[in-house]
Short mmCIF file of C-alpha atoms in Angstrom, two decimals:
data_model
loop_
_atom_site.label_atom_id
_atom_site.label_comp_id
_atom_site.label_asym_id
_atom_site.label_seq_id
_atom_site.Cartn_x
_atom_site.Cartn_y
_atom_site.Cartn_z
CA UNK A 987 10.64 -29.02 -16.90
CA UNK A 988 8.32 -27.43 -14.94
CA UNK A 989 8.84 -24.37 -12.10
CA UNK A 990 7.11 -21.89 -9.97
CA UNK A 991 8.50 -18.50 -11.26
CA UNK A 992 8.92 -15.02 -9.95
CA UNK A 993 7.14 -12.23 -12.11
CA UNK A 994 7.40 -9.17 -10.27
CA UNK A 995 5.29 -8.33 -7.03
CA UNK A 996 2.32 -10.42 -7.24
CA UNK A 997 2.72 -12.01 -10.05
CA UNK A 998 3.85 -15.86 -10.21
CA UNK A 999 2.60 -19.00 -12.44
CA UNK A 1000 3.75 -22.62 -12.23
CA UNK A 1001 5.24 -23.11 -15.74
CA UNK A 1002 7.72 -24.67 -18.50
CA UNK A 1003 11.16 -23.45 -17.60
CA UNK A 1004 15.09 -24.94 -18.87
CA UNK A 1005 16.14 -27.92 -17.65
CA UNK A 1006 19.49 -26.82 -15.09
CA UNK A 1007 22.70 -28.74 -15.97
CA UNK A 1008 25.94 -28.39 -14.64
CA UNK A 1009 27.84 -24.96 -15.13
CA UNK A 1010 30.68 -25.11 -12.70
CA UNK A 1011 32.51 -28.85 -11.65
CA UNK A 1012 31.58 -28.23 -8.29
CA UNK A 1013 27.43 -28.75 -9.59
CA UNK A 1014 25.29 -31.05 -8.88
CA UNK A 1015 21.93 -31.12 -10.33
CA UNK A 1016 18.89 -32.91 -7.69
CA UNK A 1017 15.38 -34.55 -8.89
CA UNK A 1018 13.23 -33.05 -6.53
CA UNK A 1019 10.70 -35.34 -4.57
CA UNK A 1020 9.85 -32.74 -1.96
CA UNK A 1021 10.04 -28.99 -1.83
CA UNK A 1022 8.29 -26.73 0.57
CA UNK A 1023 7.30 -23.06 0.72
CA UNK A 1024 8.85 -20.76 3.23
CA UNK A 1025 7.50 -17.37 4.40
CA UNK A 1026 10.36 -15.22 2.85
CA UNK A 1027 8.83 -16.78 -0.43
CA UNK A 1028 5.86 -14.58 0.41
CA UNK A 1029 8.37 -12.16 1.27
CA UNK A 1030 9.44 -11.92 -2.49
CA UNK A 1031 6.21 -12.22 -3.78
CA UNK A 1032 4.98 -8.91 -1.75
CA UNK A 1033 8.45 -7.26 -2.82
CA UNK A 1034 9.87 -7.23 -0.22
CA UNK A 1035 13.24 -9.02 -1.39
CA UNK A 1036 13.86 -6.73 -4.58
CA UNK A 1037 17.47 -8.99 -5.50
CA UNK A 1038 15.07 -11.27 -7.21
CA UNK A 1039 14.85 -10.79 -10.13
CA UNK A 1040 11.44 -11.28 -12.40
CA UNK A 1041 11.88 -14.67 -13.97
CA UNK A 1042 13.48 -17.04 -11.08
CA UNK A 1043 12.15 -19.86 -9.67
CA UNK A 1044 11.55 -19.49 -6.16
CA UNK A 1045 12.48 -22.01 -3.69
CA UNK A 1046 15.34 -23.14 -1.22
CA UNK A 1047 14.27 -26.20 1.00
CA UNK A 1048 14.15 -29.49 -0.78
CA UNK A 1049 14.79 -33.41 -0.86
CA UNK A 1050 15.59 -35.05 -3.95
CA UNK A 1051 18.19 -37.36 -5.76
CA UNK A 1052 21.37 -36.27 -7.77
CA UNK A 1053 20.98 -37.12 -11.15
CA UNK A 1054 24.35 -35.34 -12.17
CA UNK A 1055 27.19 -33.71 -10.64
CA UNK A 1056 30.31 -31.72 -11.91
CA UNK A 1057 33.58 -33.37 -11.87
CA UNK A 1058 34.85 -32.02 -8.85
CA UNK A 1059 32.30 -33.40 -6.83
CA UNK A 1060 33.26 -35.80 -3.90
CA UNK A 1061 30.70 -36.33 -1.55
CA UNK A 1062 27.78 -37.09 -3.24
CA UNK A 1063 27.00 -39.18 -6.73
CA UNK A 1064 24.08 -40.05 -9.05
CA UNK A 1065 21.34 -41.85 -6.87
CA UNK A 1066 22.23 -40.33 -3.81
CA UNK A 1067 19.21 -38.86 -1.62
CA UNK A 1068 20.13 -35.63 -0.22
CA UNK A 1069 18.64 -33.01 1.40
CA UNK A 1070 19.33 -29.57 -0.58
CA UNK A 1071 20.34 -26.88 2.04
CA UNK A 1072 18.87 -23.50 1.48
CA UNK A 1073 22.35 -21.84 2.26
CA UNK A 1074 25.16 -22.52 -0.25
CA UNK A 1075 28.78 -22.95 1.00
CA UNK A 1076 31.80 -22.56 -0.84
CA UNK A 1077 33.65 -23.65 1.82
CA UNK A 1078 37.02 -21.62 1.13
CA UNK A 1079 36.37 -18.01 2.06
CA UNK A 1080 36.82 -16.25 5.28
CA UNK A 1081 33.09 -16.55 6.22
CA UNK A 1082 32.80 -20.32 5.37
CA UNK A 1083 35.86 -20.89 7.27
CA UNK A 1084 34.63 -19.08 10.55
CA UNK A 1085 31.18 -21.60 9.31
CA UNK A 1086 29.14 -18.48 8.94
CA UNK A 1087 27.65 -19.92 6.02
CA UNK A 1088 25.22 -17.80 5.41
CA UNK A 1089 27.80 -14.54 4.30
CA UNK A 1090 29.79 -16.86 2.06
CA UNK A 1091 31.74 -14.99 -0.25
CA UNK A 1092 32.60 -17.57 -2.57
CA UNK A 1093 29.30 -17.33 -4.57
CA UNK A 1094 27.20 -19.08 -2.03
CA UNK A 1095 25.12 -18.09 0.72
CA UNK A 1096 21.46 -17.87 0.47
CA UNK A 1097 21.41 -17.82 -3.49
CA UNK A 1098 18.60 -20.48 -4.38
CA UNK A 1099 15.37 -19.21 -4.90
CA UNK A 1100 17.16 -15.26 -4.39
CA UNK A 1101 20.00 -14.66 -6.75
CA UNK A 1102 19.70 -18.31 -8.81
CA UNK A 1103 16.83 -20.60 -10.07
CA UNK A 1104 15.48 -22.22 -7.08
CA UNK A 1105 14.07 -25.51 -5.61
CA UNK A 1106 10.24 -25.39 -6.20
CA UNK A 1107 10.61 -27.25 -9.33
CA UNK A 1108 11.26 -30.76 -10.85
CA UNK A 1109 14.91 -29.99 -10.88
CA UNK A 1110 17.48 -27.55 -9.42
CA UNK A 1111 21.25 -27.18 -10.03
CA UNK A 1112 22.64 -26.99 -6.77
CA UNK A 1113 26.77 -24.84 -6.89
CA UNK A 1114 28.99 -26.23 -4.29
CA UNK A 1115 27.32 -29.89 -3.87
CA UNK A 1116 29.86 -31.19 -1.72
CA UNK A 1117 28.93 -28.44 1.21
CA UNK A 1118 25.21 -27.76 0.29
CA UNK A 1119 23.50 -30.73 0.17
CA UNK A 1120 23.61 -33.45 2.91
CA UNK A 1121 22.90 -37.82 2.20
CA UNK A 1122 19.73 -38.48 3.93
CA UNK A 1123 19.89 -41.13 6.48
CA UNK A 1124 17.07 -44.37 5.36
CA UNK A 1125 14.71 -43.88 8.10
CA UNK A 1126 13.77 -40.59 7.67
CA UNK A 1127 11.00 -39.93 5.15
CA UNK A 1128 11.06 -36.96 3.07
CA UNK A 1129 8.12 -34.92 4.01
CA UNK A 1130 10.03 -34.63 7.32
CA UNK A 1131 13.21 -34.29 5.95
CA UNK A 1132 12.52 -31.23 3.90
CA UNK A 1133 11.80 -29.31 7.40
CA UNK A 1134 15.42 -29.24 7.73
CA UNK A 1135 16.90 -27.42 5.41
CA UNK A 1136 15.63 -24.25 6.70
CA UNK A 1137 12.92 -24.16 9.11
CA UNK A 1138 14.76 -25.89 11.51
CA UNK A 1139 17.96 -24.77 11.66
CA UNK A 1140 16.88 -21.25 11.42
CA UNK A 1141 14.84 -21.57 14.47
CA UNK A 1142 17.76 -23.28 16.37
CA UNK A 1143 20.78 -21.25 15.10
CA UNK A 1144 19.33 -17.60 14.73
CA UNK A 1145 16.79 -17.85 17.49
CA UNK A 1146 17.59 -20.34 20.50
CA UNK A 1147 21.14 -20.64 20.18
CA UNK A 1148 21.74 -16.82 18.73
CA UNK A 1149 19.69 -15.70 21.84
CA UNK A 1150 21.48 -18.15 24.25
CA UNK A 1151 18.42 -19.83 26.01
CA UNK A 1152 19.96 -21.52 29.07
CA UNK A 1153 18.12 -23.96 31.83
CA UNK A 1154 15.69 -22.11 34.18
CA UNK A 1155 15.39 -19.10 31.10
CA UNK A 1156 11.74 -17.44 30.47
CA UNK A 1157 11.78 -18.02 26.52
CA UNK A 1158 9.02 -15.60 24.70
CA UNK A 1159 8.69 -16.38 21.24
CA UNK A 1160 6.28 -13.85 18.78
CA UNK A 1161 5.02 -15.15 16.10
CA UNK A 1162 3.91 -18.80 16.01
CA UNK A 1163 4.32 -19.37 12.53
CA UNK A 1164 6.43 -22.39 11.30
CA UNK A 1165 10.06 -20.87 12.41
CA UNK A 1166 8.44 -19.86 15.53
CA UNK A 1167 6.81 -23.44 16.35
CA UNK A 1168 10.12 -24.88 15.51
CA UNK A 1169 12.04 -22.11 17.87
CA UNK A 1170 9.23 -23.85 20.88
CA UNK A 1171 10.72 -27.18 19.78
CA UNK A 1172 14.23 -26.38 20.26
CA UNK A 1173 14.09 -24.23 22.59
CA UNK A 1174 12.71 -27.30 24.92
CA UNK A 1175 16.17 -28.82 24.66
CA UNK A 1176 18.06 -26.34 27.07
CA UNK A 1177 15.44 -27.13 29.60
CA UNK A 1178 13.81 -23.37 30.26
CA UNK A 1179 11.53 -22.43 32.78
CA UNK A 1180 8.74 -21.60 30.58
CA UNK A 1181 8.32 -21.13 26.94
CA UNK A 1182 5.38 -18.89 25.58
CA UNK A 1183 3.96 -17.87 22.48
CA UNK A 1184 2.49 -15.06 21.22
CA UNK A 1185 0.67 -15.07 18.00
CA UNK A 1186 -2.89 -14.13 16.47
CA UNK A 1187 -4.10 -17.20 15.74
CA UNK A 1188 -5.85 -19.38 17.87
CA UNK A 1189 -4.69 -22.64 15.73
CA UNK A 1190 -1.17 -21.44 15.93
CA UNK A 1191 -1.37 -20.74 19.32
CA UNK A 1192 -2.71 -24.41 20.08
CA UNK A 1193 0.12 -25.64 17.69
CA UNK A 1194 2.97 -24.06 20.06
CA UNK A 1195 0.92 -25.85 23.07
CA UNK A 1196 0.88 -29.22 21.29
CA UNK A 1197 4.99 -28.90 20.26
CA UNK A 1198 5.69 -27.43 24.46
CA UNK A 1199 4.27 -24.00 25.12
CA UNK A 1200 3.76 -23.72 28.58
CA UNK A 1201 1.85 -20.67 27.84
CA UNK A 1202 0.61 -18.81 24.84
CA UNK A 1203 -0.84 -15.15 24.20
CA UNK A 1204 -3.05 -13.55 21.79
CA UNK A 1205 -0.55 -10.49 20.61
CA UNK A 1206 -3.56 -8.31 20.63
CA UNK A 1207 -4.21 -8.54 24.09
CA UNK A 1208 -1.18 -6.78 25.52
CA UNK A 1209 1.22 -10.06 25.99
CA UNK A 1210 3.83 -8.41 27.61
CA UNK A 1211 1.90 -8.01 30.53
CA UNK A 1212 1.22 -11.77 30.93
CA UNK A 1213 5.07 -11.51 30.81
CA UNK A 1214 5.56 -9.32 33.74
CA UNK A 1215 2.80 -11.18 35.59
CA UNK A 1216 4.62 -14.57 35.19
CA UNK A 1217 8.25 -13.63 36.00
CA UNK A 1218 7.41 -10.81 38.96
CA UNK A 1219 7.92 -8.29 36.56
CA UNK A 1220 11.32 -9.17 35.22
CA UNK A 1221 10.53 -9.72 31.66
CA UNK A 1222 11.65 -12.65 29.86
CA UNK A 1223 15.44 -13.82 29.58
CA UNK A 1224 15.50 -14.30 25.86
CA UNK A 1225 12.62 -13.20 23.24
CA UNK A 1226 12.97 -14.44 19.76
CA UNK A 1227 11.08 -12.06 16.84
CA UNK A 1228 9.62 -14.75 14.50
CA UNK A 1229 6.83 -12.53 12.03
CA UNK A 1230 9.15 -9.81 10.86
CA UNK A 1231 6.97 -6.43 11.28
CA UNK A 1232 7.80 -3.61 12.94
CA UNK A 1233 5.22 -4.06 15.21
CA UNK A 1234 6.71 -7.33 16.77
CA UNK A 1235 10.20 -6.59 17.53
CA UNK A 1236 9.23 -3.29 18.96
CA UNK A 1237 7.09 -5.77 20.79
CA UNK A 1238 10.39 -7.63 21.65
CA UNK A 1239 11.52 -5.28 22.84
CA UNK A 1240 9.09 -4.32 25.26
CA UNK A 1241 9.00 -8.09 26.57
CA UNK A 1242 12.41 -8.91 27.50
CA UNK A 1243 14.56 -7.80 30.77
CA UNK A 1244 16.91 -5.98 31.52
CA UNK A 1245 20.36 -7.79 30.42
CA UNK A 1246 18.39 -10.01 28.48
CA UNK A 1247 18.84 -11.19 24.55
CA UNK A 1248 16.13 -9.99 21.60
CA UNK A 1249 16.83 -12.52 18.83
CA UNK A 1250 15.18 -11.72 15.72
CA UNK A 1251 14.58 -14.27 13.14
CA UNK A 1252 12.03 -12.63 11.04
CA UNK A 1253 12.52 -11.35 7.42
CA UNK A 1254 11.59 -6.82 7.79
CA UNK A 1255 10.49 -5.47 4.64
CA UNK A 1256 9.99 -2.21 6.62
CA UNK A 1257 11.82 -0.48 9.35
CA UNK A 1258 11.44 -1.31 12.58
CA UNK A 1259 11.66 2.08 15.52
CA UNK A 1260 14.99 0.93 17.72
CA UNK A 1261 13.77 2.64 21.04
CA UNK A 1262 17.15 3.58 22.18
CA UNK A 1263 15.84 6.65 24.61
CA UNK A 1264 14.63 3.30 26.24
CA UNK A 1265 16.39 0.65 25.39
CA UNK A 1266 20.04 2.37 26.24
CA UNK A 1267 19.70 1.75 30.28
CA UNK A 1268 18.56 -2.10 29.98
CA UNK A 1269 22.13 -3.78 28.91
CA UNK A 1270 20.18 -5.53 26.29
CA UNK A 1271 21.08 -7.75 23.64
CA UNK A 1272 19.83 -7.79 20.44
CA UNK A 1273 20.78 -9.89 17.72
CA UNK A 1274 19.91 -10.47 13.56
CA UNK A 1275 21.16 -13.19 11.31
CA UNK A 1276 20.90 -15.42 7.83
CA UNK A 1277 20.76 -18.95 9.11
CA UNK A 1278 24.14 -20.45 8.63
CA UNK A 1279 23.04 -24.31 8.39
CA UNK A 1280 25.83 -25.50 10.07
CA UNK A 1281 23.33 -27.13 12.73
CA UNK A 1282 21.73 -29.53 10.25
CA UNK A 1283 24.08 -32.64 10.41
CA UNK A 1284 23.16 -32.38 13.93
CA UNK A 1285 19.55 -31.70 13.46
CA UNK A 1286 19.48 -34.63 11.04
CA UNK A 1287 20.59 -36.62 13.49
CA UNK A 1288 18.26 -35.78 16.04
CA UNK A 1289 15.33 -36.29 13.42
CA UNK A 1290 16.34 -39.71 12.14
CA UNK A 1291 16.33 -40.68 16.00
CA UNK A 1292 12.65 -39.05 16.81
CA UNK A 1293 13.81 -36.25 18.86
CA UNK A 1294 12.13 -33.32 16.82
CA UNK A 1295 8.55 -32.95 15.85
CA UNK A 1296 8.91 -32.61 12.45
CA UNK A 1297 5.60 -34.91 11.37
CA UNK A 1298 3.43 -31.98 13.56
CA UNK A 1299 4.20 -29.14 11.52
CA UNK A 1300 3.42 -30.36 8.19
CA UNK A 1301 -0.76 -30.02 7.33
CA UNK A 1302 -1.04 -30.09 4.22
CA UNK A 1303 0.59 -32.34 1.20
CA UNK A 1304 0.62 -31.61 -2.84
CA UNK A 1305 1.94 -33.11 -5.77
CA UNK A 1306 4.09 -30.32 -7.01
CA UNK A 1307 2.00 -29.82 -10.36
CA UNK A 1308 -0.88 -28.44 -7.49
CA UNK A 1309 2.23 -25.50 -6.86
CA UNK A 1310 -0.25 -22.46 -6.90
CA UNK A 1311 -2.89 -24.31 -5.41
CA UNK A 1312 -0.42 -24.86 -2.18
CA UNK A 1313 0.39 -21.31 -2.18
CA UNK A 1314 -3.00 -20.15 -2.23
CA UNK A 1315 -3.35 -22.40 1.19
CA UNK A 1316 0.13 -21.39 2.45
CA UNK A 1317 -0.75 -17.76 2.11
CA UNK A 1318 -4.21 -18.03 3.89
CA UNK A 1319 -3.09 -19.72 7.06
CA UNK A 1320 -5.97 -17.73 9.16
CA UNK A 1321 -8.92 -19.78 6.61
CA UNK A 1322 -6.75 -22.71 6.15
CA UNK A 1323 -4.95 -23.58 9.76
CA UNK A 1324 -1.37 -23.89 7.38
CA UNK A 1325 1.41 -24.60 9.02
CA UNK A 1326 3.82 -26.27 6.74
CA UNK A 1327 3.08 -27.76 3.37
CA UNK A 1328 4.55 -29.84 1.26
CA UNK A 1329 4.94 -30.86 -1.88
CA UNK A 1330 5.63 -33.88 -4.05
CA UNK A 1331 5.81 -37.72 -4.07
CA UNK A 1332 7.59 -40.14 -2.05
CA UNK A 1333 10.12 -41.52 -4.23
CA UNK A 1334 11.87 -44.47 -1.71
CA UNK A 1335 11.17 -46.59 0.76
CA UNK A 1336 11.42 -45.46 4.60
CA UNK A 1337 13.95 -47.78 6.15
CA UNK A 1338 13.06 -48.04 10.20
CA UNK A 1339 15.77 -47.56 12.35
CA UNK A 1340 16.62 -50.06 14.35
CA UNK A 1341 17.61 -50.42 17.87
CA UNK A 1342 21.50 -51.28 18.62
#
């Protein structure tokens, strides 16, 4: 088959690789019909993430049919459509029993695409099947479906939810790349105050308007004072670090008040200055995390019934044998206006929901 493989730092080719089949009874093994490319995939590719190794196939987010599964295997069989999580869950060991999915100890966590052959090819062996992939429901097409296995749920879990946005709440978000767009979008459903966005670019900016932004802020142009100005010099209640430079959650930091919550989402290849001679006084907050997934049932939920924007992040499509050709895009998002792309065919036939 064909996959997108790691080489070392800057170095990557779409190319013949081994079929996967099933190693442990617990496998299942998923025809991919649409696979996406993340920004800790760029991550890698700078060096950034040095536990891949040279010679994976990158990847975790993708919707496909099983085409095999181990013995052991319960909740899924051949011809199932499933979306493939991008955290693996053994579902026995302490972590997967307190659902922190993402610290599984049982030879899961965030493994495709990092530790294992990934999803950005025309198969992937997927360990654990029964807790890391999830049936599809008809009416939700793929291309929207494949936001969900880590865009989505990232945004929710490690950013709204880990920074505990509550009704009336000043929510700043930096970064208005695709995790931060989808941290606007969920953020919406605890009803804040305001929501705004910081990013460089314009198009992203006018992206977090178009998916709720009541406000948005060029970061070079000293947003946290159009923070102060807008909450009477307060700062905002929860700030969520979505870019992953030191820069930004110093930034972050700088934003959010006094007994407020710093969530960071975004993947730090360098370190990042903790300003404790000013940070001690404030009574601040400030949390990290791996997505855990175990919001995506409910995400999927809330996508097969309309309720998230998933369609509005997603500009640009490929067939997956176009895999560099997407990166090049995905990489340029300042020439390009990239938000999300996507790649691969529709493989079935969107069932519309219908009213009960």
């Amino acid at each position: 088959m064909k996959g997108y493989v790691f080489h070392g730092p800057g170095q990557s080719a779409w190319e013949d690789v081994p079929d996967p089949g099933v190693k442990e009874m617990t496998d299942a093994i998923v025809r991919v019909d649409a696979v996406t490319i993340c920004g800790t995939d760029l991550h890698i590719l700078k060096g950034d993430v040095p536990e891949v190794r040279p010679g994976t196939v990158l990847g975790h987010e993708a919707v496909g049919e099983i085409v095999e599964v181990g013995g052991d295997v319960r909740t899924v069989r051949p011809g199932d459509r499933v979306l493939v999580s991008c955290i693996t869950a053994c579902g026995r060991c302490r972590y997967c029993r307190e659902a922190m999915y993402g610290q599984c100890r049982g030879g899961g966590g965030w493994i495709l695409g990092h530790l294992i052959h990934g999803t950005q090819a025309e198969y992937v062996r997927v360990p654990h099947a029964d807790l890391s992939v999830h049936p599809l429901p008809g009416a939700l097409d793929s291309r929207d479906a494949v936001l969900l296995a880590d865009i989505f749920p990232t945004a929710y879990e490690v950013g709204v939810l880990n920074g505990h946005v509550r009704p009336g709440d000043t929510v700043a978000i930096v970064g208005a790349g695709p995790i931060g767009l989808a941290a606007v979008a969920t953020a919406r459903l605890f009803a804040p105050e305001r929501i705004v966005a910081v990013d460089l670019a314009a198009a992203r900016l006018e992206a977090a308007r178009q998916l709720g932004a009541d406000a948005v802020a060029d970061a070079s142009e000293a947003p946290e004072q159009l923070i102060a100005d807008l909450t009477d010099g307060l700062g905002a209640d929860v700030v969520v670090e979505a870019v992953g430079a030191p820069e930004t959650f110093e930034l972050c930091t700088r934003m959010v008040r006094p007994g407020g919550h710093v969530a960071n989402v975004g993947v730090h290849g360098r370190p990042a200055t903790l300003h404790l001679e000013d940070l001690w006084i404030k009574n601040l907050t400030i949390t990290t995390g791996l997505v855990d997934t175990y919001s995506t049932p409910t995400l999927l939920r809330m996508a097969a019934a309309g309720r998230l924007p998933t369609a509005q992040l997603v500009t640009h499509t490929f067939p997956l044998t176009r895999m560099e050709e997407a990166y090049d895009v995905f990489t340029r998002p300042a020439d390009t206006g990239a938000l999300k792309v996507v790649l691969g065919e529709e493989q079935h036939e969107v069932v519309p929901a219908r009213a009960v």
